[in-house]
CSV table of C-alpha atoms in Angstrom, one decimal:
chain,number,residue,atom,x,y,z
A,1,MET,CA,-78.7,3.6,-3.4
A,2,PRO,CA,-76.0,5.7,-1.6
A,3,VAL,CA,-72.6,5.9,-3.0
A,4,VAL,CA,-70.3,3.8,-0.9
A,5,THR,CA,-66.6,4.5,-1.3
A,6,CYS,CA,-65.0,3.2,2.0
A,7,ILE,CA,-65.7,1.2,5.1
A,8,GLN,CA,-66.7,4.4,6.9
A,9,ASP,CA,-69.6,4.8,4.5
A,10,LEU,CA,-70.8,1.3,5.4
A,11,LYS,CA,-70.4,2.1,9.1
A,12,ASP,CA,-72.6,5.2,8.7
A,13,LEU,CA,-75.3,3.1,7.0
A,14,HIS,CA,-74.9,0.4,9.6
A,15,ARG,CA,-75.6,2.9,12.3
A,16,LYS,CA,-78.8,4.1,10.6
A,17,ARG,CA,-80.2,0.7,9.7
A,18,THR,CA,-79.5,-1.5,12.7
A,19,PRO,CA,-80.9,-1.3,16.3
A,20,LYS,CA,-78.6,0.7,18.6
A,21,MET,CA,-77.9,-2.2,20.9
A,22,PHE,CA,-76.5,-4.3,18.1
A,23,TYR,CA,-74.6,-1.5,16.4
A,24,ASP,CA,-73.0,-0.5,19.8
A,25,TYR,CA,-72.1,-4.2,20.4
A,26,CYS,CA,-70.0,-4.0,17.2
A,27,GLU,CA,-68.6,-0.6,17.7
A,28,SER,CA,-67.3,-0.6,21.3
A,29,GLY,CA,-64.5,-1.8,23.5
A,30,SER,CA,-64.0,-2.6,27.2
A,31,TYR,CA,-63.7,0.0,30.0
A,32,THR,CA,-62.1,3.2,28.7
A,33,GLU,CA,-61.8,1.8,25.1
A,34,GLN,CA,-58.1,2.9,25.0
A,35,THR,CA,-57.0,-0.4,23.3
A,36,PHE,CA,-60.1,-0.3,21.0
A,37,ARG,CA,-59.1,3.2,19.7
A,38,GLU,CA,-55.3,2.5,19.5
A,39,ASN,CA,-55.9,-0.6,17.3
A,40,THR,CA,-56.7,1.8,14.5
A,41,SER,CA,-54.8,4.9,15.5
A,42,ASP,CA,-51.5,2.9,15.7
A,43,PHE,CA,-52.0,1.8,12.1
A,44,ALA,CA,-52.2,5.5,11.2
A,45,GLN,CA,-48.8,6.2,12.6
A,46,ILE,CA,-47.2,3.8,10.1
A,47,ARG,CA,-46.7,5.5,6.7
A,48,LEU,CA,-46.2,4.1,3.2
A,49,ARG,CA,-43.1,4.7,1.0
A,50,GLN,CA,-44.1,5.9,-2.4
A,51,LYS,CA,-42.2,4.6,-5.5
A,52,VAL,CA,-42.5,5.8,-9.1
A,53,ALA,CA,-41.4,4.7,-12.6
A,54,VAL,CA,-42.1,1.0,-11.9
A,55,ASP,CA,-44.0,-1.3,-14.2
A,56,MET,CA,-47.4,-1.8,-12.4
A,57,SER,CA,-49.1,-4.1,-14.9
A,58,GLY,CA,-50.1,-7.6,-14.0
A,59,ARG,CA,-50.7,-6.9,-10.3
A,60,THR,CA,-52.2,-9.6,-7.9
A,61,THR,CA,-53.5,-9.5,-4.4
A,62,GLU,CA,-53.9,-13.3,-4.3
A,63,GLY,CA,-52.2,-15.4,-1.6
A,64,THR,CA,-52.7,-18.5,0.5
A,65,MET,CA,-53.9,-19.1,4.0
A,66,LEU,CA,-53.5,-22.6,5.5
A,67,GLY,CA,-52.7,-23.9,2.0
A,68,ARG,CA,-55.9,-22.5,0.5
A,69,LYS,CA,-55.7,-20.0,-2.3
A,70,VAL,CA,-57.4,-16.7,-1.4
A,71,ALA,CA,-58.3,-13.6,-3.3
A,72,MET,CA,-56.3,-11.6,-0.8
A,73,PRO,CA,-54.5,-12.7,2.5
A,74,LEU,CA,-57.6,-12.0,4.6
A,75,ALA,CA,-60.2,-14.0,6.5
A,76,LEU,CA,-63.5,-12.9,8.2
A,77,SER,CA,-63.1,-13.1,12.0
A,78,PRO,CA,-65.6,-14.8,14.3
A,79,VAL,CA,-68.2,-12.3,15.6
A,80,GLY,CA,-70.8,-13.2,18.1
A,81,MET,CA,-74.5,-12.5,17.4
A,82,THR,CA,-73.8,-11.7,13.7
A,83,GLY,CA,-77.3,-12.9,13.0
A,84,MET,CA,-78.7,-10.0,15.0
A,85,GLN,CA,-77.0,-7.4,12.8
A,86,ARG,CA,-79.0,-8.7,9.9
A,87,ALA,CA,-81.4,-11.7,9.7
A,88,ASP,CA,-79.4,-14.9,9.0
A,89,GLY,CA,-76.2,-12.8,9.2
A,90,GLU,CA,-73.8,-15.6,9.5
A,91,ILE,CA,-75.2,-17.3,6.4
A,92,LYS,CA,-75.0,-14.1,4.4
A,93,ALA,CA,-71.4,-13.4,5.6
A,94,ALA,CA,-70.3,-17.0,4.8
A,95,ARG,CA,-71.8,-16.8,1.3
A,96,ALA,CA,-70.1,-13.4,0.7
A,97,ALA,CA,-66.8,-14.7,1.8
A,98,ALA,CA,-67.1,-17.8,-0.4
A,99,LYS,CA,-68.1,-15.8,-3.4
A,100,PHE,CA,-65.2,-13.4,-2.9
A,101,GLY,CA,-62.7,-16.1,-2.2
A,102,VAL,CA,-61.6,-15.7,1.4
A,103,PRO,CA,-62.3,-17.9,4.6
A,104,TYR,CA,-65.2,-17.2,6.9
A,105,THR,CA,-65.1,-18.0,10.6
A,106,LEU,CA,-68.2,-18.9,12.5
A,107,SER,CA,-68.4,-18.0,16.2
A,108,THR,CA,-69.6,-20.4,18.9
A,109,MET,CA,-71.9,-17.5,19.9
A,110,SER,CA,-73.5,-17.3,16.5
A,111,ILE,CA,-77.2,-17.0,15.9
A,112,CYS,CA,-77.2,-19.4,12.9
A,113,SER,CA,-75.9,-22.9,13.9
A,114,ILE,CA,-72.9,-24.8,12.4
A,115,GLU,CA,-75.4,-26.9,10.6
A,116,ASP,CA,-77.3,-23.9,9.2
A,117,VAL,CA,-74.1,-22.4,7.8
A,118,HIS,CA,-72.9,-25.7,6.5
A,119,ALA,CA,-76.2,-26.3,4.6
A,120,ALA,CA,-76.1,-22.7,3.1
A,121,SER,CA,-72.4,-22.0,2.4
A,122,PRO,CA,-70.9,-23.2,-0.9
A,123,GLU,CA,-67.4,-23.5,0.7
A,124,PRO,CA,-66.0,-25.0,3.9
A,125,PHE,CA,-65.6,-22.5,6.7
A,126,TRP,CA,-63.6,-22.2,9.9
A,127,PHE,CA,-65.2,-22.7,13.2
A,128,GLN,CA,-64.3,-20.7,16.3
A,129,LEU,CA,-64.5,-22.4,19.7
A,130,TYR,CA,-65.0,-20.9,23.1
A,131,VAL,CA,-64.1,-23.4,25.9
A,132,MET,CA,-67.0,-23.8,28.3
A,133,LYS,CA,-67.1,-25.5,31.7
A,134,ASP,CA,-69.5,-28.1,30.2
A,135,ALA,CA,-67.0,-30.5,28.8
A,136,GLU,CA,-69.7,-32.6,27.1
A,137,PHE,CA,-70.9,-29.5,25.2
A,138,VAL,CA,-67.3,-28.7,24.1
A,139,ASP,CA,-66.7,-32.2,22.9
A,140,ALA,CA,-70.0,-32.3,21.1
A,141,ILE,CA,-69.6,-29.0,19.3
A,142,VAL,CA,-66.1,-30.0,18.1
A,143,GLU,CA,-67.6,-33.2,16.7
A,144,ARG,CA,-70.4,-31.1,15.1
A,145,ALA,CA,-67.8,-28.9,13.4
A,146,LYS,CA,-66.1,-32.1,12.1
A,147,ARG,CA,-69.3,-33.4,10.6
A,148,ALA,CA,-69.9,-30.0,9.0
A,149,GLN,CA,-66.5,-30.4,7.3
A,150,CYS,CA,-65.1,-27.2,8.8
A,151,SER,CA,-61.6,-26.7,7.4
A,152,ALA,CA,-60.0,-25.3,10.6
A,153,LEU,CA,-60.7,-24.9,14.3
A,154,VAL,CA,-60.0,-21.5,15.7
A,155,LEU,CA,-59.6,-21.7,19.5
A,156,THR,CA,-60.0,-18.4,21.2
A,157,LEU,CA,-57.8,-18.0,24.3
A,158,ASP,CA,-58.5,-14.5,25.6
A,159,LEU,CA,-62.2,-14.8,26.7
A,160,GLN,CA,-62.0,-16.9,29.9
A,161,ILE,CA,-63.3,-13.9,31.8
A,162,LEU,CA,-65.3,-11.2,30.1
A,163,GLY,CA,-64.0,-7.6,30.0
A,164,GLN,CA,-66.8,-5.1,30.9
A,165,ARG,CA,-68.2,-3.2,28.0
A,166,HIS,CA,-70.2,-0.2,29.3
A,167,LYS,CA,-72.4,0.2,26.3
A,168,ASP,CA,-73.6,-3.4,26.4
A,169,LEU,CA,-74.6,-3.0,30.0
A,170,LYS,CA,-76.4,0.2,29.4
A,171,ASN,CA,-78.2,-1.2,26.3
A,172,GLY,CA,-79.2,-4.4,28.1
A,173,LEU,CA,-77.2,-6.4,25.6
A,174,SER,CA,-76.9,-10.0,27.0
A,175,ALA,CA,-77.4,-13.5,25.8
A,176,PRO,CA,-80.2,-13.3,24.7
A,177,PRO,CA,-80.7,-9.5,24.4
A,178,ARG,CA,-83.0,-7.9,27.1
A,179,LEU,CA,-86.0,-6.1,25.5
A,180,THR,CA,-86.3,-2.9,27.5
A,181,LEU,CA,-88.7,-0.2,26.4
A,182,PRO,CA,-86.0,2.0,24.9
A,183,ASN,CA,-84.7,-1.0,22.9
A,184,ILE,CA,-88.2,-1.8,21.6
A,185,VAL,CA,-88.8,1.8,20.6
A,186,ASN,CA,-85.5,1.9,18.8
A,187,MET,CA,-86.0,-1.4,17.0
A,188,ALA,CA,-89.4,-0.1,15.8
A,189,THR,CA,-87.6,2.6,13.8
A,190,LYS,CA,-85.5,0.0,11.9
A,191,VAL,CA,-88.3,-1.2,9.6
A,192,GLN,CA,-86.3,-3.2,7.1
A,193,TRP,CA,-84.3,-4.9,9.9
A,194,GLY,CA,-87.5,-5.8,11.7
A,195,LEU,CA,-89.2,-7.2,8.6
A,196,GLU,CA,-86.2,-9.4,7.9
A,197,MET,CA,-86.0,-10.6,11.5
A,198,LEU,CA,-89.7,-11.6,11.4
A,199,GLY,CA,-89.0,-13.6,8.3
A,200,THR,CA,-86.4,-15.9,9.9
A,201,ARG,CA,-86.7,-18.6,12.5
A,202,ARG,CA,-83.1,-18.0,13.6
A,203,ARG,CA,-83.2,-15.5,16.5
A,204,PHE,CA,-81.4,-17.4,19.3
A,205,PHE,CA,-77.9,-18.9,19.7
A,206,GLY,CA,-78.2,-21.8,17.3
A,207,ASN,CA,-75.1,-23.6,18.5
A,208,ILE,CA,-76.3,-23.7,22.1
A,209,VAL,CA,-80.1,-23.8,22.3
A,210,GLY,CA,-81.2,-27.5,22.0
A,211,HIS,CA,-77.5,-28.6,22.3
A,212,ALA,CA,-76.3,-27.6,25.7
A,213,LYS,CA,-77.8,-29.6,28.6
A,214,GLY,CA,-80.9,-27.9,30.0
A,215,VAL,CA,-80.9,-25.0,27.5
A,216,SER,CA,-84.2,-24.9,25.7
A,217,ASP,CA,-85.5,-21.3,25.9
A,218,ALA,CA,-84.4,-17.7,26.5
A,219,ALA,CA,-84.3,-17.9,30.3
A,220,SER,CA,-82.2,-21.0,30.5
A,221,LEU,CA,-79.9,-19.7,27.8
A,222,MET,CA,-79.2,-16.5,29.8
A,223,THR,CA,-78.4,-18.6,32.9
A,224,TRP,CA,-76.1,-21.0,31.0
A,225,THR,CA,-74.1,-18.3,29.1
A,226,SER,CA,-73.5,-16.2,32.3
A,227,GLU,CA,-71.9,-19.2,34.0
A,228,GLN,CA,-70.2,-21.2,31.3
A,229,PHE,CA,-67.0,-19.5,30.1
A,230,ASP,CA,-64.2,-21.7,31.5
A,231,PRO,CA,-61.7,-19.7,33.7
A,232,GLN,CA,-59.5,-22.8,34.0
A,233,LEU,CA,-58.6,-23.0,30.3
A,234,ASP,CA,-54.9,-23.7,30.2
A,235,TRP,CA,-52.4,-25.2,27.8
A,236,ALA,CA,-53.2,-28.8,28.9
A,237,LYS,CA,-56.8,-28.2,27.8
A,238,VAL,CA,-55.6,-26.6,24.6
A,239,ALA,CA,-53.6,-29.8,23.8
A,240,ARG,CA,-56.6,-32.0,24.5
A,241,ILE,CA,-58.8,-30.0,22.1
A,242,ARG,CA,-56.0,-30.0,19.5
A,243,ASP,CA,-55.8,-33.7,19.6
A,244,GLN,CA,-59.6,-34.2,19.5
A,245,TRP,CA,-59.9,-31.9,16.5
A,246,GLY,CA,-57.0,-33.5,14.5
A,247,GLY,CA,-57.2,-31.0,11.7
A,248,LYS,CA,-55.9,-27.5,10.9
A,249,PHE,CA,-55.6,-25.7,14.3
A,250,ILE,CA,-55.5,-22.0,14.9
A,251,LEU,CA,-55.0,-20.2,18.2
A,252,LYS,CA,-56.6,-16.7,18.6
A,253,GLY,CA,-55.8,-14.1,21.1
A,254,ILE,CA,-52.0,-14.2,21.1
A,255,LEU,CA,-50.5,-10.8,22.2
A,256,ASP,CA,-47.3,-11.9,23.9
A,257,ALA,CA,-44.0,-13.3,22.6
A,258,GLU,CA,-43.8,-16.1,25.2
A,259,ASP,CA,-47.4,-17.1,24.5
A,260,ALA,CA,-46.5,-17.2,20.8
A,261,ARG,CA,-43.6,-19.5,21.4
A,262,ILE,CA,-45.7,-21.9,23.4
A,263,ALA,CA,-48.5,-21.8,20.7
A,264,ALA,CA,-46.0,-22.7,18.1
A,265,ASP,CA,-44.6,-25.5,20.3
A,266,PHE,CA,-48.1,-26.8,20.7
A,267,GLY,CA,-48.3,-27.4,16.9
A,268,ALA,CA,-50.6,-24.5,15.9
A,269,ASP,CA,-50.9,-24.2,12.2
A,270,ALA,CA,-51.5,-20.5,12.6
A,271,ILE,CA,-51.8,-18.0,15.4
A,272,ILE,CA,-53.9,-14.8,15.4
A,273,VAL,CA,-52.3,-11.7,16.9
A,274,SER,CA,-55.4,-10.2,18.5
A,275,ASN,CA,-56.6,-8.3,21.6
A,276,HIS,CA,-60.2,-9.2,20.8
A,277,GLY,CA,-60.8,-5.9,19.0
A,278,GLY,CA,-60.1,-4.0,22.3
A,279,ARG,CA,-63.0,-5.8,24.0
A,280,GLN,CA,-61.1,-7.6,26.7
A,281,LEU,CA,-58.0,-6.2,28.4
A,282,ASP,CA,-58.2,-2.4,28.1
A,283,GLY,CA,-54.7,-1.0,28.2
A,284,ALA,CA,-53.1,-3.8,26.2
A,285,LEU,CA,-51.0,-2.7,23.3
A,286,SER,CA,-52.5,-2.7,19.8
A,287,SER,CA,-52.1,-5.8,17.7
A,288,ILE,CA,-50.0,-4.0,15.1
A,289,ARG,CA,-47.4,-2.9,17.7
A,290,MET,CA,-47.1,-6.5,19.0
A,291,LEU,CA,-46.9,-8.2,15.6
A,292,PRO,CA,-43.1,-8.0,15.2
A,293,GLN,CA,-42.4,-9.5,18.6
A,294,VAL,CA,-44.8,-12.4,17.9
A,295,LEU,CA,-43.3,-13.0,14.5
A,296,GLU,CA,-39.8,-13.2,15.9
A,297,ALA,CA,-40.9,-15.6,18.7
A,298,VAL,CA,-42.6,-17.9,16.2
A,299,GLY,CA,-39.6,-17.9,13.8
A,300,GLY,CA,-41.6,-19.2,10.9
A,301,ARG,CA,-42.9,-22.3,12.5
A,302,CYS,CA,-46.5,-21.4,11.8
A,303,GLU,CA,-48.6,-18.8,10.0
A,304,VAL,CA,-49.3,-15.5,11.8
A,305,TYR,CA,-52.4,-13.5,11.1
A,306,LEU,CA,-53.1,-9.9,12.3
A,307,ASP,CA,-56.5,-9.2,13.7
A,308,SER,CA,-57.9,-6.0,15.4
A,309,GLY,CA,-57.9,-2.6,13.9
A,310,ILE,CA,-58.0,-3.2,10.1
A,311,ARG,CA,-60.4,-0.6,8.5
A,312,GLN,CA,-58.8,-0.1,5.1
A,313,GLY,CA,-56.7,-1.9,2.5
A,314,GLN,CA,-53.6,0.2,3.5
A,315,ASP,CA,-53.8,-1.5,7.0
A,316,ILE,CA,-53.7,-4.9,5.3
A,317,LEU,CA,-50.6,-3.8,3.3
A,318,LYS,CA,-48.9,-2.6,6.5
A,319,ALA,CA,-49.5,-5.9,8.3
A,320,LEU,CA,-48.3,-7.9,5.4
A,321,ALA,CA,-45.2,-5.7,4.9
A,322,LEU,CA,-44.3,-6.2,8.6
A,323,GLY,CA,-44.3,-10.0,8.0
A,324,ALA,CA,-47.9,-11.2,8.7
A,325,THR,CA,-48.9,-14.1,6.5
A,326,GLY,CA,-52.5,-13.1,6.6
A,327,THR,CA,-55.0,-10.6,8.2
A,328,MET,CA,-58.5,-10.8,9.7
A,329,ILE,CA,-61.4,-8.4,9.8
A,330,GLY,CA,-64.4,-8.2,12.1
A,331,ARG,CA,-66.0,-4.8,12.3
A,332,ALA,CA,-65.2,-3.9,8.7
A,333,TYR,CA,-67.4,-6.7,7.4
A,334,ILE,CA,-70.0,-6.3,10.1
A,335,HIS,CA,-70.5,-2.7,9.0
A,336,GLY,CA,-71.2,-4.0,5.5
A,337,LEU,CA,-73.6,-6.7,6.8
A,338,GLY,CA,-75.5,-4.2,8.9
A,339,ALA,CA,-75.6,-1.7,6.0
A,340,MET,CA,-76.6,-4.0,3.1
A,341,GLY,CA,-76.7,-7.6,4.1
A,342,GLN,CA,-74.7,-10.0,1.9
A,343,GLN,CA,-74.1,-7.3,-0.7
A,344,GLY,CA,-72.6,-5.1,2.0
A,345,VAL,CA,-70.1,-7.8,3.0
A,346,GLU,CA,-69.1,-8.3,-0.6
A,347,THR,CA,-68.8,-4.5,-1.0
A,348,ALA,CA,-66.6,-4.3,2.1
A,349,LEU,CA,-64.3,-7.0,0.8
A,350,GLU,CA,-64.1,-5.3,-2.6
A,351,ILE,CA,-63.3,-1.9,-1.0
A,352,LEU,CA,-60.4,-3.5,1.0
A,353,ARG,CA,-59.1,-5.4,-2.1
A,354,ARG,CA,-59.2,-2.3,-4.3
A,355,GLU,CA,-57.5,-0.1,-1.6
A,356,LEU,CA,-54.8,-2.8,-1.1
A,357,ASP,CA,-54.2,-3.1,-4.9
A,358,THR,CA,-54.0,0.6,-5.5
A,359,SER,CA,-51.7,1.3,-2.5
A,360,MET,CA,-49.5,-1.7,-3.3
A,361,ALA,CA,-49.1,-0.3,-6.9
A,362,LEU,CA,-48.2,3.2,-5.6
A,363,CYS,CA,-45.6,1.6,-3.3
A,364,GLY,CA,-44.0,0.0,-6.4
A,365,GLU,CA,-45.1,-3.6,-5.8
A,366,ARG,CA,-47.1,-5.9,-8.1
A,367,ASP,CA,-47.6,-8.9,-5.8
A,368,VAL,CA,-48.6,-8.9,-2.1
A,369,ALA,CA,-46.0,-11.7,-1.6
A,370,ASN,CA,-43.3,-9.1,-2.3
A,371,LEU,CA,-44.4,-6.6,0.4
A,372,ARG,CA,-41.6,-6.0,2.9
A,373,ARG,CA,-40.7,-3.6,5.7
A,374,GLY,CA,-38.9,-1.4,3.2
A,375,ASN,CA,-42.4,-0.4,1.9
A,376,LEU,CA,-43.1,1.3,5.2
A,377,MET,CA,-41.9,4.4,7.1
A,378,ILE,CA,-42.2,3.6,10.8
A,379,PRO,CA,-41.8,6.1,13.7
A,380,LYS,CA,-38.7,5.7,15.8
A,381,GLY,CA,-39.4,3.6,18.9
A,382,PHE,CA,-42.8,2.5,17.6
A,383,PHE,CA,-42.2,-1.2,18.4
A,384,ASP,CA,-39.8,-0.8,21.4
A,385,HIS,CA,-41.2,2.2,23.2
A,386,TYR,CA,-42.7,0.0,25.9
A,387,ILE,CA,-40.5,-2.2,28.1
């Protein structure tokens, strides 16, 4: 067993153990990947203020998200095709999150279905919704999430039209994945991955196949997914889905102060400051740069979570110190899943918690609730450089 000390170690193992097309799907952004890179590099520009001679006993990273006690203020973001990174990946990630004590979010574009995860997870999970043109399908999947007792609905707003991801096109990554000769040859070298995939019945999009009208096999699935993302999604449709859901309601993909004000006006319980991990609008600012503007616009009317760019516990600390009420990770836990399955997700979470705890202590704080901007050293003009 290799010694794993950080998320980068898990990333290296993920690359070795998972087929290239699925690793690249995780570790890529749209077009030039500028926003994808700056999501992490902008975090690195913010420094931590060291404090000494402070009692560091009795530390806690615990917090709350949507009224639920969490081991640290962090949730697992929705990631499409998680079940192709590792067999039954969504189930493994949900179990890891429940065991650790943080929320898990299941994607509409998951391999394991809502019902699969509900049957296997010991805790309620959040469900993420993509709005499709097929209104019957949208209504039905919201009702399915209700029956599965999902504790929150996460409505993603920034994927009406897909940003182009060059690696996915070159790898033949589609829904479902296209099995080209290079892909087959590469998959054949990932023996453990292949054996696990042979041992599961879950290899297609479980929330769609058999549920969407006319989708019963790989060919019909490809046609459906290529046509279905709704470019007419607007605030009126957001309101309709909010009212149909009737429970905890989270809006994901907010990267603008005016959008944040509208989201709060619409009664969102939380908003997620996110640029889809740099996979949509290339050239958009990083989530961490936009966080203060969003927080100011919301004015405490709802919880605000920071997504996109978190790779270490120090990043969580920085987001919380700037005022975020929670954080979310995607790639960091997917690297763990691809590296070591459920154990890898648990390892990723423990790495982040340990880094957060140690860094918080060295900043002179014993409780994540006490983190503040004074714990940070921020470059001049970092938040107002762009007009």
